[in-house]
XYZ file of C-alpha atoms in Angstrom:
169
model
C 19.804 66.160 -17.513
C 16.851 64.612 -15.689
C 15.847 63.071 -19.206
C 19.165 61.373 -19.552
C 18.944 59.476 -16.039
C 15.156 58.327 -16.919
C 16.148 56.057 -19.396
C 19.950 54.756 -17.520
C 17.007 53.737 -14.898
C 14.925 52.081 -16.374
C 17.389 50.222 -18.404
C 19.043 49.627 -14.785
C 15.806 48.254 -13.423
C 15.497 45.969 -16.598
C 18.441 44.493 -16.366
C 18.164 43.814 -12.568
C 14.991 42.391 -13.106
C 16.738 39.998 -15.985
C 19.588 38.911 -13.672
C 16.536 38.051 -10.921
C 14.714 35.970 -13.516
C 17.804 34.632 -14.424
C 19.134 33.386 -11.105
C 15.636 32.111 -9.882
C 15.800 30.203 -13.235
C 19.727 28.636 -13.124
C 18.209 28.089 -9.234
C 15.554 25.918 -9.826
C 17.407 23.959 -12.699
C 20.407 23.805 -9.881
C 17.487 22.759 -6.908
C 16.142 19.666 -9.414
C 13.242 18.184 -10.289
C 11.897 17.917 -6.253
C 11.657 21.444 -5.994
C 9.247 21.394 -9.148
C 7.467 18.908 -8.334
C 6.840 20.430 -4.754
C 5.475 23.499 -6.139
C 2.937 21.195 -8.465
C -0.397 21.096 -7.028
C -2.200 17.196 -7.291
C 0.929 15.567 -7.645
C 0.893 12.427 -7.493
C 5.012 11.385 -5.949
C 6.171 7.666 -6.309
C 9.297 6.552 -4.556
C 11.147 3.387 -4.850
C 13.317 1.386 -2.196
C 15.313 -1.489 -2.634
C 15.184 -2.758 0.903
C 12.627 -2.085 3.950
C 15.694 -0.434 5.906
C 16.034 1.930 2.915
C 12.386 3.442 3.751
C 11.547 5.285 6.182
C 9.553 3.906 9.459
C 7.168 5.854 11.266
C 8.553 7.251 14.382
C 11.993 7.363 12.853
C 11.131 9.754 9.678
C 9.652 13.632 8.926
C 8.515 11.728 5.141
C 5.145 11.020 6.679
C 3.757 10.108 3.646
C 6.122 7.275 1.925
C 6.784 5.455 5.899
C 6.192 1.825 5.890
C 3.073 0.704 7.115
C 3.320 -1.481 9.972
C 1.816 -4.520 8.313
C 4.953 -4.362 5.435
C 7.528 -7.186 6.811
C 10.866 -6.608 7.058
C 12.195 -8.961 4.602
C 10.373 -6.514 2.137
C 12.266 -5.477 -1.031
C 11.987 -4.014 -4.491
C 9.109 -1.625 -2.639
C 7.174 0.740 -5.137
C 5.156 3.209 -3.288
C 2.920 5.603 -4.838
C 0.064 8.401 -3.256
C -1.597 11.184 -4.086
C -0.998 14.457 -1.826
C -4.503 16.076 -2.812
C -7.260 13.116 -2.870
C -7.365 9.677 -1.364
C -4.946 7.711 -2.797
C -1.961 5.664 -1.715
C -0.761 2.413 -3.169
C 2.240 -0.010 -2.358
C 3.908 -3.392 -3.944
C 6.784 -5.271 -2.689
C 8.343 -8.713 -3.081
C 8.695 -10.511 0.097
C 9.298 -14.128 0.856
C 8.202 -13.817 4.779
C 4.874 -12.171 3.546
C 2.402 -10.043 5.630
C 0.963 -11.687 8.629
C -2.682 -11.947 7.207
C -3.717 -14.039 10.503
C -3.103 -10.310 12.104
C -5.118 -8.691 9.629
C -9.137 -8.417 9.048
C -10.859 -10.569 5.929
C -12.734 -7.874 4.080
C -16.075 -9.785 3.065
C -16.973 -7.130 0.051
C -15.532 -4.649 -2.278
C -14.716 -1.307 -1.582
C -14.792 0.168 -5.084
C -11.367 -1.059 -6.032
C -8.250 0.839 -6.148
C -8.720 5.135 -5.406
C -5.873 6.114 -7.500
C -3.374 4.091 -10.445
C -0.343 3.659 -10.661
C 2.268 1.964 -13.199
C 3.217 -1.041 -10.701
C 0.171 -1.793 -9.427
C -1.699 -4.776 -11.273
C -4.567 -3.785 -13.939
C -6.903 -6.265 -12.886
C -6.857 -5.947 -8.376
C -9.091 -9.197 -6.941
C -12.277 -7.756 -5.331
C -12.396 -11.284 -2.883
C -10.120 -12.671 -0.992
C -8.678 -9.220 0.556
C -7.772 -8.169 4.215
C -7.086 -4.790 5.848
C -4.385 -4.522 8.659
C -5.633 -1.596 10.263
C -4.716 1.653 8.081
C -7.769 1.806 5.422
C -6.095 -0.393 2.292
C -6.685 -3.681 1.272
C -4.252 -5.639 0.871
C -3.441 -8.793 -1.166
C -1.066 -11.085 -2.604
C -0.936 -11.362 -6.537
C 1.616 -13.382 -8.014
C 4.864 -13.203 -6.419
C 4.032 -9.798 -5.277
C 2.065 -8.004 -2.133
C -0.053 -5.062 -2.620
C -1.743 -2.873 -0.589
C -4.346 0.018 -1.803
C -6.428 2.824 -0.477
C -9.818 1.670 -1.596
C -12.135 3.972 -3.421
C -14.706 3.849 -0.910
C -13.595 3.490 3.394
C -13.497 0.653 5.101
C -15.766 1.187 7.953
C -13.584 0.881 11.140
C -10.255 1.891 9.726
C -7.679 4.460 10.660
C -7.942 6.264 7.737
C -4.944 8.623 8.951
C -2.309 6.681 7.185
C -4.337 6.426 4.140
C -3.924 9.947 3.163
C -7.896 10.448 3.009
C -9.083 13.588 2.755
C -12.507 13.452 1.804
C -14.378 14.055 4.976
């Protein structure tokens, strides 16, 4: 008799394991791509808002990473932001008609190594003169009828890298 309940058992214990695999599976599908993506190690997210109230603000907003900077005017719309959660790298374009403050914001008198990271919205060919920083680590620019702003590859001496997502010491 003790023959007979070996196999019921194990077939028991495979089929439990199945419906596990199973639910976990119909789970994640259920859960969406986020959940994925959050267990995918250098990621590299990208979020779009229409308006500058549709993203979040710092102070106002656990999603540390896609806040507006503080330099990003209000009037801001059609806002692409992209960064990269294991290596320097955050970028950001917008439309604006106010435009940032630049009188606010530092010249930068020499390239930093252009852009750390890529990403689809941001222009192929970034100016290496005529840039400023506001403060957080990125140069920033207007090209075309667009404002961009970019961790560089190398710091910017003096900068509060925090808000750049830099992580190489």
């Amino acid at each position: 008799m003790s023959t007979d309940t070996q196999p019921t058992t194990s077939r028991r214990t495979l089929r439990i394991a199945l419906a596990s695999s199973a639910a976990l599976s119909a789970l994640l599908l259920t859960a969406g791509c986020s959940m994925i993506q959050d267990i995918v190690p250098n990621k590299t997210p990208q979020k779009h808002f229409a308006t500058y109230s549709d993203a979040p603000r710092s102070g106002e907003s656990k999603d540390m990473a896609f806040f507006m900077p503080e330099w990003v005017p209000e009037d801001a719309k059609d806002i692409d932001v992209r960064l990269n959660a294991s290596a320097p790298g955050y970028v950001i374009g917008f439309a604006s008609k106010e435009g940032v403050d630049t009188d606010s914001c530092t010249p930068l008198d020499e390239s930093y190594g252009g852009s750390a990271m890529q990403a689809d919205f941001l222009p192929e060919d970034l100016p290496t003169t005529g840039l400023v920083t506001c403060g957080d680590g990125r140069a920033v620019a207007e090209i075309g009828d667009r404002w961009y702003g970019w961790t560089t590859k190398d710091a910017i001496p003096g900068q509060d890298d925090s808000s750049t997502l830099r992580t190489d010491g």
